[in-house]
Amino acid sequence: MSHNPHHLLVTGAAGFIGANFVHYWLDRYPMTRVIALDALTYAGNRANLTALDDHPGFQFVHGDILDSDLIERLLREERIDTLVHFAAESHVDRSIHGPDAFLKTNIEGTHSLLKAAKKVWLDDQGVEDHRFHHVSTDEVYGTLAAADPPFSESNQYLPNSPYAASKASSDHIVRSYHHTYGLNTTISNCSNNYGPYQFPEKLIPLIIAHCLDGKSLPIYGDGKQIRDWLYVDDHNRGIDLILHNGRIDNTYNIGGNNEWTNIDIVTLICELMDEHHPAGAPHRQLISYVRDRPGHDRRYAINAGKITNELGYAPAETFETGIRKTVQWYLDNEPWWRAIMDGSYREWIEKNYA
Ligand code: NAD
Ligand code: TYD
């Protein structure tokens, strides 16, 4: 059963992937309407969306996914047929220091959206053609040994961090709302995204920013942990395919076929920075090994065979093109990440949304 999204509610739209998704979507489908909802937590940045303020299909709403009255009102008044749920607490290190916010936002927040969607689409209005798409992570599957096959959709859930456990829990609740109430749900579990607008607490933007400031480049543990890296718009392409043609109650893994150890990726970024922004000495001299993350997953890898075979998914970027674009974006948008680093991006948010 294919679906044609016309009126979308996108949660977490001012965050890294959400903002890229909204740009991607309105560029590709300019005649549709997007309600971009975000609570503007520390990770949400209204500036990520201001370029769209004059787009007739775009509207920003400052609000919380836990506010079910607001969500129900938006679903009803905006005649939403497609909910794309990105909003989350997303940083593993923060989940280690403060798991509460992760359980609240990722579990209760997802449930609040599901309840509102059930109420409006199923109980009140009988909207048959609707989709609730939940964006999740490969971290729900736990960690792989070097020789293990990549994660497929049938892998057991074995989350290791409070972040991963909260996402795993939300995935189960989404599934239950299909099986129990008949909500049209889909889920995607993807690997590590990279690209423009990523908050500089995550590895790739942090390393670029530290290179530019001549600060040390922290490598956790031995730096041999492996991640699969996915360019953010390739992730968005995958979600686009699922929204249109994904099978209800199905999970799709989205990956970049692109496994790197952390130390290799940091070394590569150092080489790109030497090329684009020579600093006298090679940037790799800034590398500094630091204490490992507790419970640090050793390896993630994705088998994207299902979305490839069923929906014709293929990443458009190679890592070579994606990482170059990304480094260039951070070089071209220094005021953007500097405002985050020095906290000034919040001043406008606080003034505007007081
Ligand atoms: P992010 O931290 O950059 O953005 C999250 C956004 O959600 C922020 O704008 C924040 O303000 C908003 N938000 C948080 N709590 C909210 C609430 N209660 N109500 C409304 N908005 C709220 O995260 P991201 O990297 O863009 O990740 C988006 C989604 O993708 C998350 O669900 C994450 O678990 C998933 N994911 C991310 C990656 C990755 O590599 N970044 C990989 C796999 C899955
Ligand atoms: P991160 O970007 O936080 O994503 P995730 O934990 O969701 O994979 O980290 C990517 C990898 O880089 C992870 O193995 C932890 C490591 N890392 C460092 O070595 N140093 C750092 O300063 C950061 C932020 C991450």
Short mmCIF file of C-alpha atoms and ligand atoms in Angstrom, two decimals:
data_model
loop_
_atom_site.label_atom_id
_atom_site.label_comp_id
_atom_site.label_asym_id
_atom_site.label_seq_id
_atom_site.Cartn_x
_atom_site.Cartn_y
_atom_site.Cartn_z
CA MET A 1 0.00 0.00 0.00
CA SER A 2 1.78 3.14 -1.12
CA HIS A 3 1.30 6.50 0.57
CA ASN A 4 1.58 10.07 -0.66
CA PRO A 5 2.55 12.46 2.14
CA HIS A 6 0.89 15.89 1.76
CA HIS A 7 0.80 17.35 5.27
CA LEU A 8 3.75 16.36 7.46
CA LEU A 9 4.44 16.87 11.14
CA VAL A 10 8.19 16.57 11.68
CA THR A 11 9.35 16.36 15.31
CA GLY A 12 12.87 17.35 16.33
CA ALA A 13 12.94 19.48 13.18
CA ALA A 14 15.51 21.96 14.51
CA GLY A 15 18.01 19.22 15.34
CA PHE A 16 20.68 17.81 13.06
CA ILE A 17 18.83 15.18 11.03
CA GLY A 18 15.38 16.77 11.41
CA ALA A 19 16.59 20.08 9.94
CA ASN A 20 18.34 18.33 7.05
CA PHE A 21 15.17 16.30 6.46
CA VAL A 22 12.94 19.39 6.30
CA HIS A 23 15.34 21.09 3.84
CA TYR A 24 15.56 17.90 1.78
CA TRP A 25 11.79 17.39 1.79
CA LEU A 26 10.68 20.91 0.83
CA ASP A 27 13.35 21.05 -1.83
CA ARG A 28 12.06 17.84 -3.31
CA TYR A 29 8.32 18.24 -2.64
CA PRO A 30 7.76 22.02 -2.56
CA MET A 31 3.97 21.71 -2.88
CA THR A 32 3.59 19.79 0.38
CA ARG A 33 3.21 21.30 3.85
CA VAL A 34 5.65 20.72 6.71
CA ILE A 35 4.92 21.61 10.32
CA ALA A 36 8.36 21.62 11.93
CA LEU A 37 7.98 21.01 15.66
CA ASP A 38 10.83 21.37 18.13
CA ALA A 39 11.19 22.06 21.84
CA LEU A 40 14.54 23.80 21.19
CA THR A 41 16.48 21.91 23.83
CA TYR A 42 20.24 22.55 23.90
CA ALA A 43 20.46 20.44 20.68
CA GLY A 44 17.75 22.31 18.79
CA ASN A 45 18.81 25.37 16.86
CA ARG A 46 16.14 27.54 15.22
CA ALA A 47 18.84 28.94 12.92
CA ASN A 48 18.94 25.55 11.16
CA LEU A 49 15.54 26.35 9.63
CA THR A 50 15.45 30.12 9.16
CA ALA A 51 16.33 29.77 5.45
CA LEU A 52 12.89 28.18 5.04
CA ASP A 53 10.87 30.85 6.84
CA ASP A 54 9.53 32.33 3.59
CA HIS A 55 8.69 28.97 2.06
CA PRO A 56 4.89 28.77 1.71
CA GLY A 57 4.86 25.11 2.78
CA PHE A 58 6.88 25.64 5.96
CA GLN A 59 5.80 26.45 9.48
CA PHE A 60 7.84 26.24 12.65
CA VAL A 61 6.12 25.40 15.94
CA HIS A 62 7.98 25.70 19.21
CA GLY A 63 6.60 22.87 21.30
CA ASP A 64 7.19 19.67 23.18
CA ILE A 65 6.27 16.18 21.99
CA LEU A 66 5.08 15.54 25.56
CA ASP A 67 2.37 18.17 25.12
CA SER A 68 -0.37 15.89 23.83
CA ASP A 69 -2.96 18.69 23.54
CA LEU A 70 -0.64 20.55 21.20
CA ILE A 71 0.11 17.44 19.14
CA GLU A 72 -3.58 16.54 18.83
CA ARG A 73 -4.42 20.10 17.80
CA LEU A 74 -1.68 20.13 15.15
CA LEU A 75 -2.75 16.75 13.77
CA ARG A 76 -6.33 17.96 13.52
CA GLU A 77 -5.97 21.57 12.41
CA GLU A 78 -3.13 20.97 9.98
CA ARG A 79 -4.78 17.79 8.61
CA ILE A 80 -1.52 15.92 9.11
CA ASP A 81 -1.34 12.62 7.21
CA THR A 82 2.32 11.80 7.98
CA LEU A 83 4.23 12.11 11.23
CA VAL A 84 8.03 11.78 11.01
CA HIS A 85 9.46 11.45 14.49
CA PHE A 86 13.08 12.55 15.00
CA ALA A 87 12.80 14.31 18.38
CA ALA A 88 15.01 12.68 20.97
CA GLU A 89 17.84 13.06 23.37
CA SER A 90 20.55 11.68 21.12
CA HIS A 91 24.01 11.84 22.68
CA VAL A 92 25.32 8.62 24.25
CA ASP A 93 27.79 10.44 26.55
CA ARG A 94 25.03 12.63 27.97
CA SER A 95 22.88 9.52 28.55
CA ILE A 96 25.66 8.10 30.71
CA HIS A 97 25.77 11.19 32.91
CA GLY A 98 22.00 11.82 33.00
CA PRO A 99 19.74 9.02 31.77
CA ASP A 100 16.48 10.57 33.09
CA ALA A 101 15.98 13.00 30.22
CA PHE A 102 16.49 10.12 27.77
CA LEU A 103 13.79 7.99 29.31
CA LYS A 104 11.44 10.95 29.51
CA THR A 105 11.87 12.26 25.95
CA ASN A 106 12.62 9.09 24.05
CA ILE A 107 10.17 6.74 25.74
CA GLU A 108 7.40 8.92 27.20
CA GLY A 109 7.72 11.46 24.39
CA THR A 110 7.30 8.80 21.70
CA HIS A 111 4.35 7.36 23.58
CA SER A 112 2.74 10.78 23.85
CA LEU A 113 2.92 11.13 20.04
CA LEU A 114 1.54 7.64 19.49
CA LYS A 115 -1.39 8.33 21.82
CA ALA A 116 -2.20 11.59 20.06
CA ALA A 117 -1.96 9.95 16.63
CA LYS A 118 -4.24 7.10 17.71
CA LYS A 119 -6.75 9.53 19.19
CA VAL A 120 -6.96 11.81 16.15
CA TRP A 121 -6.38 9.41 13.26
CA LEU A 122 -8.10 6.30 14.57
CA ASP A 123 -10.56 7.14 17.35
CA ASP A 124 -11.89 10.55 16.24
CA GLN A 125 -11.47 10.86 12.51
CA GLY A 126 -10.95 7.39 11.01
CA VAL A 127 -8.15 8.62 8.74
CA GLU A 128 -7.15 5.45 6.91
CA ASP A 129 -4.27 6.83 4.88
CA HIS A 130 -1.83 7.93 7.57
CA ARG A 131 1.77 7.10 8.51
CA PHE A 132 3.68 7.30 11.77
CA HIS A 133 7.38 6.94 10.97
CA HIS A 134 9.74 6.49 13.89
CA VAL A 135 13.44 7.26 13.38
CA SER A 136 15.63 4.96 15.43
CA THR A 137 19.21 3.79 15.62
CA ASP A 138 21.39 0.76 14.97
CA GLU A 139 22.54 1.09 18.60
CA VAL A 140 19.44 -0.87 19.70
CA TYR A 141 21.14 -4.04 18.38
CA GLY A 142 24.12 -3.69 20.73
CA THR A 143 27.68 -4.26 19.63
CA LEU A 144 29.39 -6.49 17.04
CA ALA A 145 32.67 -8.39 17.13
CA ALA A 146 35.04 -7.82 14.21
CA ALA A 147 33.94 -10.94 12.31
CA ASP A 148 30.18 -10.70 12.99
CA PRO A 149 27.83 -10.06 10.08
CA PRO A 150 26.31 -6.54 10.03
CA PHE A 151 23.02 -5.89 11.85
CA SER A 152 19.92 -6.95 9.96
CA GLU A 153 16.32 -6.22 10.92
CA SER A 154 15.98 -9.64 12.57
CA ASN A 155 18.88 -9.13 14.99
CA GLN A 156 18.01 -9.36 18.65
CA TYR A 157 17.73 -6.05 20.55
CA LEU A 158 20.66 -5.82 23.00
CA PRO A 159 21.06 -2.10 23.84
CA ASN A 160 24.07 -1.19 26.01
CA SER A 161 23.76 2.53 26.82
CA PRO A 162 20.81 4.32 28.43
CA TYR A 163 20.40 6.13 25.09
CA ALA A 164 20.23 2.85 23.14
CA ALA A 165 17.90 1.31 25.72
CA SER A 166 15.53 4.27 25.54
CA LYS A 167 15.42 4.04 21.73
CA ALA A 168 14.90 0.26 21.89
CA SER A 169 12.03 0.79 24.27
CA SER A 170 10.42 3.39 22.01
CA ASP A 171 10.73 1.03 19.01
CA HIS A 172 8.78 -1.63 20.93
CA ILE A 173 6.05 0.82 21.90
CA VAL A 174 5.69 1.95 18.27
CA ARG A 175 5.34 -1.68 17.21
CA SER A 176 2.70 -2.29 19.87
CA TYR A 177 0.58 0.61 18.62
CA HIS A 178 0.34 -1.10 15.26
CA HIS A 179 -0.41 -4.55 16.61
CA THR A 180 -2.83 -3.43 19.31
CA TYR A 181 -4.59 -0.43 17.76
CA GLY A 182 -3.89 -0.67 14.02
CA LEU A 183 -1.81 2.51 13.70
CA ASN A 184 0.13 2.56 10.39
CA THR A 185 3.67 2.57 11.74
CA THR A 186 7.11 2.14 10.17
CA ILE A 187 10.54 2.28 11.81
CA SER A 188 14.02 2.91 10.45
CA ASN A 189 17.23 2.03 12.30
CA CYS A 190 20.21 3.80 10.84
CA SER A 191 23.93 4.10 11.44
CA ASN A 192 25.96 7.19 12.45
CA ASN A 193 24.92 10.19 10.37
CA TYR A 194 27.25 13.00 9.39
CA GLY A 195 26.80 16.23 7.43
CA PRO A 196 25.77 19.88 7.86
CA TYR A 197 24.10 21.17 11.07
CA GLN A 198 25.41 18.37 13.33
CA PHE A 199 25.81 19.60 16.89
CA PRO A 200 29.53 19.85 17.65
CA GLU A 201 29.40 17.42 20.56
CA LYS A 202 29.40 14.49 18.10
CA LEU A 203 32.65 13.09 16.77
CA ILE A 204 32.97 14.55 13.26
CA PRO A 205 31.95 18.20 13.87
CA LEU A 206 33.82 18.21 17.19
CA ILE A 207 37.04 17.14 15.49
CA ILE A 208 36.66 19.74 12.72
CA ALA A 209 35.98 22.54 15.23
CA HIS A 210 38.87 21.48 17.47
CA CYS A 211 41.24 21.36 14.46
CA LEU A 212 40.27 24.92 13.58
CA ASP A 213 40.91 26.06 17.14
CA GLY A 214 44.11 24.06 17.58
CA LYS A 215 42.54 22.15 20.49
CA SER A 216 43.31 18.54 21.33
CA LEU A 217 41.35 15.84 19.48
CA PRO A 218 40.00 13.41 22.09
CA ILE A 219 39.99 9.73 21.10
CA TYR A 220 38.17 7.46 23.54
CA GLY A 221 40.08 4.33 24.56
CA ASP A 222 42.20 2.78 21.82
CA GLY A 223 40.27 4.48 19.00
CA LYS A 224 39.69 1.14 17.25
CA GLN A 225 35.90 1.22 17.71
CA ILE A 226 34.11 0.95 14.39
CA ARG A 227 31.11 2.92 13.17
CA ASP A 228 29.27 2.84 9.84
CA TRP A 229 28.95 6.42 8.56
CA LEU A 230 25.92 7.57 6.57
CA TYR A 231 25.63 10.96 4.87
CA VAL A 232 22.56 12.66 6.34
CA ASP A 233 20.76 13.19 3.03
CA ASP A 234 21.25 9.53 2.16
CA HIS A 235 19.43 8.78 5.40
CA ASN A 236 16.70 11.23 4.35
CA ARG A 237 16.43 9.52 0.95
CA GLY A 238 15.85 6.26 2.79
CA ILE A 239 13.11 7.78 4.96
CA ASP A 240 11.52 9.29 1.84
CA LEU A 241 11.34 5.81 0.25
CA ILE A 242 9.85 4.31 3.41
CA LEU A 243 7.23 7.07 3.73
CA HIS A 244 6.07 6.46 0.16
CA ASN A 245 6.40 2.71 -0.22
CA GLY A 246 7.53 1.13 3.04
CA ARG A 247 5.37 -1.72 4.30
CA ILE A 248 3.39 -0.93 7.44
CA ASP A 249 4.72 -2.55 10.64
CA ASN A 250 8.11 -2.99 9.00
CA THR A 251 11.54 -1.96 10.15
CA TYR A 252 14.17 -0.90 7.62
CA ASN A 253 17.87 -0.63 8.40
CA ILE A 254 19.62 2.25 6.63
CA GLY A 255 23.41 2.28 6.38
CA GLY A 256 26.27 3.71 4.37
CA ASN A 257 28.25 0.50 3.73
CA ASN A 258 31.09 2.49 5.14
CA GLU A 259 32.84 1.16 8.25
CA TRP A 260 35.67 3.18 9.78
CA THR A 261 37.61 3.00 13.01
CA ASN A 262 37.44 6.23 14.99
CA ILE A 263 41.18 6.79 14.78
CA ASP A 264 41.15 6.38 10.99
CA ILE A 265 38.31 8.83 10.58
CA VAL A 266 39.97 11.40 12.83
CA THR A 267 43.24 10.97 10.91
CA LEU A 268 41.38 11.47 7.62
CA ILE A 269 39.74 14.66 8.90
CA CYS A 270 43.19 15.88 10.02
CA GLU A 271 44.49 15.31 6.48
CA LEU A 272 41.55 17.20 4.96
CA MET A 273 42.13 20.04 7.40
CA ASP A 274 45.85 20.10 6.47
CA GLU A 275 44.70 20.55 2.86
CA HIS A 276 41.94 23.13 3.43
CA HIS A 277 43.25 24.95 6.46
CA PRO A 278 47.02 24.43 6.89
CA ALA A 279 48.15 25.18 10.42
CA GLY A 280 51.93 25.00 10.17
CA ALA A 281 52.07 21.56 11.80
CA PRO A 282 49.99 18.54 10.77
CA HIS A 283 46.65 18.49 12.62
CA ARG A 284 47.15 14.85 13.60
CA GLN A 285 49.61 16.10 16.22
CA LEU A 286 46.55 17.28 18.16
CA ILE A 287 45.28 13.71 18.63
CA SER A 288 45.07 12.78 22.29
CA TYR A 289 43.91 9.44 23.70
CA VAL A 290 41.52 9.90 26.63
CA ARG A 291 39.60 7.68 29.06
CA ASP A 292 37.20 5.33 27.29
CA ARG A 293 33.41 5.75 27.38
CA PRO A 294 31.86 3.29 29.88
CA GLY A 295 30.06 0.44 28.05
CA HIS A 296 31.53 1.67 24.76
CA ASP A 297 30.14 -0.42 21.88
CA ARG A 298 32.98 -1.82 19.80
CA ARG A 299 31.45 -2.03 16.36
CA TYR A 300 28.26 -1.10 14.50
CA ALA A 301 27.59 -2.18 10.92
CA ILE A 302 24.37 -2.25 8.91
CA ASN A 303 23.03 -4.71 6.40
CA ALA A 304 20.86 -2.44 4.24
CA GLY A 305 19.77 -5.31 1.96
CA LYS A 306 16.07 -5.03 2.82
CA ILE A 307 15.61 -1.34 1.93
CA THR A 308 17.85 -1.80 -1.10
CA ASN A 309 15.96 -4.79 -2.47
CA GLU A 310 12.42 -3.73 -1.53
CA LEU A 311 12.55 0.02 -2.06
CA GLY A 312 15.52 0.54 -4.41
CA TYR A 313 17.59 2.41 -1.83
CA ALA A 314 21.17 3.41 -2.72
CA PRO A 315 23.31 6.03 -1.01
CA ALA A 316 24.18 8.88 -3.38
CA GLU A 317 27.35 9.94 -1.58
CA THR A 318 30.56 8.00 -1.29
CA PHE A 319 32.42 8.67 1.94
CA GLU A 320 35.05 10.56 -0.06
CA THR A 321 32.44 13.03 -1.42
CA GLY A 322 30.36 13.17 1.78
CA ILE A 323 33.21 13.93 4.15
CA ARG A 324 34.68 16.57 1.83
CA LYS A 325 31.28 18.29 1.58
CA THR A 326 30.95 18.12 5.34
CA VAL A 327 34.38 19.58 6.11
CA GLN A 328 33.71 22.34 3.59
CA TRP A 329 30.32 23.09 5.19
CA TYR A 330 31.88 23.58 8.63
CA LEU A 331 34.60 25.77 7.11
CA ASP A 332 31.99 27.87 5.30
CA ASN A 333 29.68 28.08 8.32
CA GLU A 334 32.07 28.92 11.12
CA PRO A 335 29.68 31.47 12.73
CA TRP A 336 27.06 28.68 13.00
CA TRP A 337 29.17 26.33 15.10
CA ARG A 338 30.97 29.11 16.97
CA ALA A 339 27.59 30.40 18.19
CA ILE A 340 26.95 26.91 19.58
CA MET A 341 30.39 26.59 21.13
CA ASP A 342 30.08 29.94 22.93
CA GLY A 343 26.39 29.47 23.75
CA SER A 344 25.23 32.64 21.96
CA TYR A 345 22.83 30.68 19.72
CA ARG A 346 20.59 30.31 22.77
CA GLU A 347 20.29 34.06 23.39
CA TRP A 348 18.08 34.58 20.36
CA ILE A 349 16.06 31.48 21.18
CA GLU A 350 15.52 32.64 24.74
CA LYS A 351 14.53 36.14 23.63
CA ASN A 352 12.26 34.96 20.85
CA TYR A 353 10.54 32.14 22.71
CA ALA A 354 10.50 33.55 26.24
P1 NAD B 1 19.70 16.01 17.70
O1 NAD B 1 20.05 15.81 19.13
O2 NAD B 1 20.61 16.80 16.83
O3 NAD B 1 18.25 16.67 17.58
C1 NAD B 1 17.18 16.30 18.37
C2 NAD B 1 16.13 17.39 18.29
O4 NAD B 1 14.99 16.99 19.07
C3 NAD B 1 16.60 18.74 18.85
O5 NAD B 1 16.29 19.76 17.93
C4 NAD B 1 15.79 18.90 20.11
O6 NAD B 1 15.51 20.25 20.44
C5 NAD B 1 14.54 18.12 19.78
N1 NAD B 1 13.83 17.67 20.98
C6 NAD B 1 14.35 17.03 22.07
N2 NAD B 1 13.39 16.80 22.97
C7 NAD B 1 12.23 17.27 22.44
C8 NAD B 1 10.90 17.29 22.89
N3 NAD B 1 10.57 16.80 24.10
N4 NAD B 1 9.95 17.82 22.10
C9 NAD B 1 10.29 18.33 20.88
N5 NAD B 1 11.54 18.35 20.40
C10 NAD B 1 12.51 17.81 21.18
O7 NAD B 1 19.49 14.54 17.14
P2 NAD B 1 19.75 13.96 15.67
O8 NAD B 1 21.16 13.54 15.58
O9 NAD B 1 19.18 14.90 14.68
O10 NAD B 1 18.87 12.65 15.73
C11 NAD B 1 17.51 12.64 15.29
C12 NAD B 1 16.93 11.26 15.49
O11 NAD B 1 17.70 10.30 14.77
C13 NAD B 1 16.95 10.79 16.95
O12 NAD B 1 15.74 10.13 17.20
C14 NAD B 1 18.13 9.85 17.02
O13 NAD B 1 17.91 8.86 18.01
C15 NAD B 1 18.13 9.26 15.63
N6 NAD B 1 19.44 8.81 15.16
C16 NAD B 1 20.49 9.70 15.06
C17 NAD B 1 21.71 9.25 14.57
C18 NAD B 1 22.87 10.20 14.39
O14 NAD B 1 23.93 9.74 13.95
N7 NAD B 1 22.75 11.48 14.66
C19 NAD B 1 21.89 7.91 14.21
C20 NAD B 1 20.81 7.03 14.36
C21 NAD B 1 19.59 7.50 14.80
P1 TYD B 2 29.43 9.91 18.61
O1 TYD B 2 29.58 10.89 17.49
O2 TYD B 2 29.17 10.42 19.99
O3 TYD B 2 28.30 8.88 18.14
P2 TYD B 2 27.86 7.45 18.80
O4 TYD B 2 28.34 7.37 20.19
O5 TYD B 2 26.36 7.54 18.72
O6 TYD B 2 28.44 6.40 17.90
O7 TYD B 2 30.74 9.03 18.67
C1 TYD B 2 31.19 8.30 17.54
C2 TYD B 2 32.37 7.45 17.99
O8 TYD B 2 33.46 8.33 18.32
C3 TYD B 2 32.09 6.65 19.26
O9 TYD B 2 32.78 5.39 19.15
C4 TYD B 2 32.71 7.48 20.36
C5 TYD B 2 33.87 8.17 19.67
N1 TYD B 2 34.22 9.49 20.18
C6 TYD B 2 35.56 9.76 20.52
O10 TYD B 2 36.45 8.91 20.42
N2 TYD B 2 35.86 11.02 20.96
C7 TYD B 2 34.91 12.00 21.10
O11 TYD B 2 35.25 13.13 21.54
C8 TYD B 2 33.56 11.70 20.74
C9 TYD B 2 32.48 12.75 20.86
C10 TYD B 2 33.28 10.42 20.28
#
